[in-house]
mmCIF file of C-alpha atoms in Angstrom:
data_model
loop_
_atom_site.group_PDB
_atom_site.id
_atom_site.type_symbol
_atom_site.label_atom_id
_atom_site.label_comp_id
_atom_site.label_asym_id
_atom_site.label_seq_id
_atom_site.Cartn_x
_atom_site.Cartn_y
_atom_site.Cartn_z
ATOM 1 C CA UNK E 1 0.000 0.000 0.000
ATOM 2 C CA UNK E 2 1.128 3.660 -0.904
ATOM 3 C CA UNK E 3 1.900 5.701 2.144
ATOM 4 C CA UNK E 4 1.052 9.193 2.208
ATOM 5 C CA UNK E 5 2.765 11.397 -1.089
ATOM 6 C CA UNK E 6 4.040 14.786 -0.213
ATOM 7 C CA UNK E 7 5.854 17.411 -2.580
ATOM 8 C CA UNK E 8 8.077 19.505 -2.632
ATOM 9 C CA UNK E 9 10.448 18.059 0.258
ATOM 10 C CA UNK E 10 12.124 20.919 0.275
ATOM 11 C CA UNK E 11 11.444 25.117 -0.342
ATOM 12 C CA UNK E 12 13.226 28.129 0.093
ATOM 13 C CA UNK E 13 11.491 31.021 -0.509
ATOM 14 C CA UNK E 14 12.006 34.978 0.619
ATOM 15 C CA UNK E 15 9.409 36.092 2.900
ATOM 16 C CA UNK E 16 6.574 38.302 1.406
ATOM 17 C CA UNK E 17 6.742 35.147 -1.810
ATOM 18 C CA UNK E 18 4.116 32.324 -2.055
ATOM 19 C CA UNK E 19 4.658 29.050 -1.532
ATOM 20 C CA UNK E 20 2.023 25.814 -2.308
ATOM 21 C CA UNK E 21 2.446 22.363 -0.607
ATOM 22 C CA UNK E 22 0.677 19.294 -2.142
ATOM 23 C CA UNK E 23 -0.698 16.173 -0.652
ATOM 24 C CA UNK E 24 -1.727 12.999 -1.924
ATOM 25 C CA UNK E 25 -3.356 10.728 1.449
ATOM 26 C CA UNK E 26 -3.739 6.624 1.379
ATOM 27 C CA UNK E 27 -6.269 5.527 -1.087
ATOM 28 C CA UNK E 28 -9.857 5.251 0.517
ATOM 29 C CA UNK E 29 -8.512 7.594 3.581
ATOM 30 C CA UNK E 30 -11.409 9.914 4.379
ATOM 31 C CA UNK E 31 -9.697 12.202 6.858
ATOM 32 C CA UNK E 32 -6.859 14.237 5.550
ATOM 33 C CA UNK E 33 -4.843 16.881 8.170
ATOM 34 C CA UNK E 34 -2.215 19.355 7.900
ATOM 35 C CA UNK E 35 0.337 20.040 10.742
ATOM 36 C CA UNK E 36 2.854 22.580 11.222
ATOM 37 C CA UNK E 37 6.500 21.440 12.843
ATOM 38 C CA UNK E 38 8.619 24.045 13.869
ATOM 39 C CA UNK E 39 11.911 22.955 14.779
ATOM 40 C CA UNK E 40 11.731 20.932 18.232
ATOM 41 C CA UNK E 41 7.885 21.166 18.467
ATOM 42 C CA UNK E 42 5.518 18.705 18.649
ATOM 43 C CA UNK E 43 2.804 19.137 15.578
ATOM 44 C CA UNK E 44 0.233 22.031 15.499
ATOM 45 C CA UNK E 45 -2.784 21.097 13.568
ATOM 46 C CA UNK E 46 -3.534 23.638 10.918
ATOM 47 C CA UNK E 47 -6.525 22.040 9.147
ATOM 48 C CA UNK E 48 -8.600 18.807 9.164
ATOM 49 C CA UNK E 49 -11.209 17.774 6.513
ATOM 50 C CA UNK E 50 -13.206 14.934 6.425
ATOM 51 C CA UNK E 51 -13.488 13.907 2.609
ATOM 52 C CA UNK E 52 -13.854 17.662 0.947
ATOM 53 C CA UNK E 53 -14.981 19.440 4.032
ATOM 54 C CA UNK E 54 -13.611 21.181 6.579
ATOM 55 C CA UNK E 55 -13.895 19.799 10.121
ATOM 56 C CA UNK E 56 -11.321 21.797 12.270
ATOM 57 C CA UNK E 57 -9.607 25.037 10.475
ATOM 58 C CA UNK E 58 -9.370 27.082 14.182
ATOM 59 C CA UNK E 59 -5.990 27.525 14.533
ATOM 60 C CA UNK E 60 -4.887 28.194 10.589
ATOM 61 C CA UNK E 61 -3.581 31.510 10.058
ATOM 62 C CA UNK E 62 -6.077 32.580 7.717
ATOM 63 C CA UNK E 63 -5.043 35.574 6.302
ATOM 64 C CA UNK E 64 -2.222 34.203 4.992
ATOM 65 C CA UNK E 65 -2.461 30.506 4.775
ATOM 66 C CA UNK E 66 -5.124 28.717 2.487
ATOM 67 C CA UNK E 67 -5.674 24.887 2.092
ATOM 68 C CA UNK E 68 -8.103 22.846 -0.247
ATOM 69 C CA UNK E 69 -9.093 18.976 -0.364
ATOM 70 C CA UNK E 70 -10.378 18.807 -3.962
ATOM 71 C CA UNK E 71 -13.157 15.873 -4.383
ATOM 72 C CA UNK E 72 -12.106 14.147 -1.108
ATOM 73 C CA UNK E 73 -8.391 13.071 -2.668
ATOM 74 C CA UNK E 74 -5.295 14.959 -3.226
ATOM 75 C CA UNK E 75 -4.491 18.339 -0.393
ATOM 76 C CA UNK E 76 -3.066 21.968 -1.149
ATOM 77 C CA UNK E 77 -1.317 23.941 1.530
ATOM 78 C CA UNK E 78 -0.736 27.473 0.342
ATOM 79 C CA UNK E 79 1.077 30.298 1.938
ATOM 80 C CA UNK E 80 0.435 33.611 1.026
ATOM 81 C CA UNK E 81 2.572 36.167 1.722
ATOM 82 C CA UNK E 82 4.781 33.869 3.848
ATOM 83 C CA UNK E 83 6.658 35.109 6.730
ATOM 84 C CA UNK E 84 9.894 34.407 8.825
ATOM 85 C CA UNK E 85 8.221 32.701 11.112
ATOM 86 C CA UNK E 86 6.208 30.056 8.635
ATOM 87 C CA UNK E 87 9.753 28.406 8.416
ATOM 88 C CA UNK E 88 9.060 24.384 9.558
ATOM 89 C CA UNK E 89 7.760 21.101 8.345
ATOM 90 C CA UNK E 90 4.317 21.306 6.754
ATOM 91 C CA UNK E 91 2.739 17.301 7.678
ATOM 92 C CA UNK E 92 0.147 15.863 5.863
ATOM 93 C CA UNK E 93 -1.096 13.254 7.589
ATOM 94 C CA UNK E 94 -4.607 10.504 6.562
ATOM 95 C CA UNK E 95 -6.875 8.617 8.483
ATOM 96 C CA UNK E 96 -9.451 5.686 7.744
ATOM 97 C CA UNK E 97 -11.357 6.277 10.501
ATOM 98 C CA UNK E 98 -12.267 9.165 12.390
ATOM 99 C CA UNK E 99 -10.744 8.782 15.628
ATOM 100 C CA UNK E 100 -7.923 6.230 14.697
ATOM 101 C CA UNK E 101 -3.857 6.316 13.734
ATOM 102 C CA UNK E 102 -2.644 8.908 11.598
ATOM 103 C CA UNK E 103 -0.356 8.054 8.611
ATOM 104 C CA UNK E 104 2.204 10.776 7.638
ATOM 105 C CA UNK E 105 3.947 11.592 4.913
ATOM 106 C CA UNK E 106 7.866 12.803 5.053
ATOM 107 C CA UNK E 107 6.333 16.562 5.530
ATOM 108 C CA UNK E 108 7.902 19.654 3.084
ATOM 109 C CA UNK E 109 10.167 21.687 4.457
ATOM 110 C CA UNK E 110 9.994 25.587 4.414
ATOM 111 C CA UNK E 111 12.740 27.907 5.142
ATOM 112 C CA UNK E 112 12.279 31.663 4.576
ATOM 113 C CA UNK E 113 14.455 33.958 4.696
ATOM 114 C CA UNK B 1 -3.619 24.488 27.208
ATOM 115 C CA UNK B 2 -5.558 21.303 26.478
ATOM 116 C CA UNK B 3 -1.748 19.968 25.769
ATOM 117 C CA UNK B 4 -0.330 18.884 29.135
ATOM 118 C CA UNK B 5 2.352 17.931 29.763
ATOM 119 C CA UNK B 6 5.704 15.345 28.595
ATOM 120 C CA UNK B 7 8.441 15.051 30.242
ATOM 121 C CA UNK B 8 11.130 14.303 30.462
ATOM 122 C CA UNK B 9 12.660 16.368 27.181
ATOM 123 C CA UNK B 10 14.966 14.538 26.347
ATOM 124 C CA UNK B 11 16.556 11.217 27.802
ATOM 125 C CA UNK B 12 19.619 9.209 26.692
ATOM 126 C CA UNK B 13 20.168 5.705 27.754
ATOM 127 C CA UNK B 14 22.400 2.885 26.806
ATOM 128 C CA UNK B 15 21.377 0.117 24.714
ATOM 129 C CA UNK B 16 19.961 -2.869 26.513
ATOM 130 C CA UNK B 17 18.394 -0.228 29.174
ATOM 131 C CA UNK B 18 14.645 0.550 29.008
ATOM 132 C CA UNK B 19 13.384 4.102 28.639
ATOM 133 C CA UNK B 20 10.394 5.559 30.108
ATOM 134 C CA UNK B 21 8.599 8.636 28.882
ATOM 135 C CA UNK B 22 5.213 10.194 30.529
ATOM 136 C CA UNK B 23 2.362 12.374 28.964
ATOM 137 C CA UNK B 24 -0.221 14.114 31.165
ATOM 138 C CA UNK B 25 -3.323 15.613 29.758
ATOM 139 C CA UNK B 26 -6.072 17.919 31.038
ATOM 140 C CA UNK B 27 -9.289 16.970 30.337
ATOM 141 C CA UNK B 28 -10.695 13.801 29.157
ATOM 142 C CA UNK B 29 -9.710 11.428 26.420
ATOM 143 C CA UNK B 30 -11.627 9.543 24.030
ATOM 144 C CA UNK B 31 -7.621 7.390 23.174
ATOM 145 C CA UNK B 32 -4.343 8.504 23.205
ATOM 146 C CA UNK B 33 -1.679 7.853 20.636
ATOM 147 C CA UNK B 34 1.899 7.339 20.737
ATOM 148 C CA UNK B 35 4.589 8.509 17.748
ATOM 149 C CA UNK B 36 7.900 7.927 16.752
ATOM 150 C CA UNK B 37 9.743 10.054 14.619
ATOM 151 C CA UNK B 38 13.098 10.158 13.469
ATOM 152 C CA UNK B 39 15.356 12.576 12.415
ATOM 153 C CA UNK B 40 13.906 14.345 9.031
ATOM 154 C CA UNK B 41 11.445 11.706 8.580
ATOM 155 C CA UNK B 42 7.679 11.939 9.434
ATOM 156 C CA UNK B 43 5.880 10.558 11.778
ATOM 157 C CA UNK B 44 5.283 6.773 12.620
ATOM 158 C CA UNK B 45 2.056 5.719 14.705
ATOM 159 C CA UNK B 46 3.537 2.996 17.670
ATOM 160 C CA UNK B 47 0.018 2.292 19.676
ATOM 161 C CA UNK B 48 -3.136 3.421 19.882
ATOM 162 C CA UNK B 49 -4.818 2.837 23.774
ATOM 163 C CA UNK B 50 -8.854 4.076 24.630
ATOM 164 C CA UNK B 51 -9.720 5.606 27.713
ATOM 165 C CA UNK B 52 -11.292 2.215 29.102
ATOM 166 C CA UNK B 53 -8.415 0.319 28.519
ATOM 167 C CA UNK B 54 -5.321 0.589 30.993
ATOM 168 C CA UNK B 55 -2.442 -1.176 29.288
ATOM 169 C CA UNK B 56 -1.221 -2.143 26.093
ATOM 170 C CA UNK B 57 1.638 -3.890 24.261
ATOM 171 C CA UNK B 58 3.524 -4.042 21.090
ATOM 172 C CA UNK B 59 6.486 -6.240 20.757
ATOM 173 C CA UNK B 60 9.431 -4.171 23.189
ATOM 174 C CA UNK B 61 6.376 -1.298 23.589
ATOM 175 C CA UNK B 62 4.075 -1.381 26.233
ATOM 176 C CA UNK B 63 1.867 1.846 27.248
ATOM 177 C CA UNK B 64 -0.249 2.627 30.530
ATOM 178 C CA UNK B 65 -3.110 4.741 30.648
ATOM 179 C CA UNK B 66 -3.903 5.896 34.073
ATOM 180 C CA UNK B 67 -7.462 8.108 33.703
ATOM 181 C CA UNK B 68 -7.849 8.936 37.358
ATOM 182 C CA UNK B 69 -4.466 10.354 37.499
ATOM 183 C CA UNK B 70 -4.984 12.038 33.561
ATOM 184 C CA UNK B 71 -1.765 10.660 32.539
ATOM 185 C CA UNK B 72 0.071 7.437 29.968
ATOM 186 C CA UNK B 73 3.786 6.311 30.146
ATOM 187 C CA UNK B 74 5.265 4.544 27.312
ATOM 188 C CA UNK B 75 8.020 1.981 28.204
ATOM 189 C CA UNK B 76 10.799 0.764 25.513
ATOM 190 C CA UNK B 77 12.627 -2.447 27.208
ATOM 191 C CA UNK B 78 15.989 -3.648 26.057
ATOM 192 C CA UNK B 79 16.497 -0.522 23.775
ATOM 193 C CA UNK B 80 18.272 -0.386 20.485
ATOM 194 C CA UNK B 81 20.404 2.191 19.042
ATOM 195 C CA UNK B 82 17.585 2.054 16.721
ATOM 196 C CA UNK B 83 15.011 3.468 18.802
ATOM 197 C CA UNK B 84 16.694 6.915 18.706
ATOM 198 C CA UNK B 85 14.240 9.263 18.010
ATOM 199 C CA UNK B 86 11.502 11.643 19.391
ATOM 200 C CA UNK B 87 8.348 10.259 20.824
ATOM 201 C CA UNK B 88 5.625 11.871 20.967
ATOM 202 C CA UNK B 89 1.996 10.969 23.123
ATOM 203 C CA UNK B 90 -1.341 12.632 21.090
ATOM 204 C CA UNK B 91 -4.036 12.994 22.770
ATOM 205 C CA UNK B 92 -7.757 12.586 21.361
ATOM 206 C CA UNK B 93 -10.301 14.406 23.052
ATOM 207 C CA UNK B 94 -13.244 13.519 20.869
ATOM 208 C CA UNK B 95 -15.858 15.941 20.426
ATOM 209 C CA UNK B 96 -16.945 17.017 17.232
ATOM 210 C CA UNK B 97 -13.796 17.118 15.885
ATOM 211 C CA UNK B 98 -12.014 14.017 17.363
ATOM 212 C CA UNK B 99 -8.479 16.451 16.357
ATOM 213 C CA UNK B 100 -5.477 15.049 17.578
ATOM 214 C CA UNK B 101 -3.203 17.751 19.922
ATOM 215 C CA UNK B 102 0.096 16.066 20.306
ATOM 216 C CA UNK B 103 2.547 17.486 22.939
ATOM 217 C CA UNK B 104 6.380 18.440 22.451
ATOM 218 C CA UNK B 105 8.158 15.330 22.672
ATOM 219 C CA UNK B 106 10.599 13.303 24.466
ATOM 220 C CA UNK B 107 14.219 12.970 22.542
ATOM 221 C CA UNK B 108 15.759 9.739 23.211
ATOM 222 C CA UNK B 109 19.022 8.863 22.035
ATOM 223 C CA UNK B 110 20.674 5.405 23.227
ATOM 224 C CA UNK B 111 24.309 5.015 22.788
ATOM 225 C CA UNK B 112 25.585 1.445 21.698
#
């Protein structure tokens, strides 16, 4: 079985650009998050969705951060004008059932500078 | 902070020794997940316990969940250079969300 795709591993960007993250979850995975990693952190949830809708979006910094679950498959993370700060791992992470284990993906770095 | 807390930070052991890491929470759980995750990588579910069950194993894993005193352990015996990593406990507090909040992590590095 496919684990969870992410892409790009890696970005550098300089603040005030844009930057997009992409997810592809397990096949037949209903629940699709994103997390936020800064360096020696545990996770911060950004966004849940359960198939195409949005479940939990309370702590995503929405003026500047955007995400999208496009007919209950594939994930976009997008970061819009990104800041100093936004520098981390980005983890997308599926679920087959709603309270169960969470399969990650590698996660896509971010620096800005 | 719904969070808790984990402790200790970090921990270094040799191999052969068992590690111990704890994870406190704040309000009630509907379960309470444990992850591994090692340098770079992402991050690997270990065990998954609910709130009415107390104890649980997985090969060298075993985790307690002690409700009354709002707070899990996760034991490693007869560790492996291999287990160096960060663990860290997620906790489930169902609702309408059922979001996972995971804490900051122990770092455990055991020297061969």
């Amino acid at each position: 079985e496919a684990g969870v795709a992410q892409s790009p591993r890696y970005k550098i960007i300089e603040k005030r650009q844009s930057v997009a993250f992409w997810c592809n979850p397990i096949s037949g995975h209903a629940t699709l998050y994103w997390y936020q990693q800064i360096l020696g952190q545990g996770p911060k949830l950004l966004i849940q969705f359960q198939n195409n809708g949005v479940v939990d979006d309370s702590q995503l910094p929405k003026d500047r951060f955007s995400a999208e679950r496009l007919k209950g498959v594939d994930s976009t993370l997008k970061i819009q004008p990104a800041k100093l700060e936004d520098s981390a791992v980005y983890l997308c992470a599926s679920s087959p059932h709603y309270t169960g284990e969470l399969f990650f993906g590698e996660g896509s770095r971010l620096t800005v500078l | 902070s719904q969070q808790g807390e984990e402790d200790p930070q970090a921990l270094s052991i040799q191999e052969g020794e068992n590690a111990t890491m704890n994870c406190s929470y704040k309000t009630s759980i509907n379960n309470l997940q444990w992850y591994r995750q090692n340098s770079g990588r992402g991050l690997v579910h270990l065990i998954l316990i609910r709130s009415n069950e107390r104890e649980k194993h997985s090969g060298r894993l075993r985790v307690t969940l002690d409700t009354s005193k709002k707070s899990s352990s996760l034991l490693i015996t007869a560790s492996r250079a291999a287990d160096t990593a960060s663990y860290f406990c997620a906790r489930n507090y169902g609702g309408a969300t059922n979001k996972l909040i995971f804490g900051t992590g122990t770092l455990l590095a055991v020297q061969p």
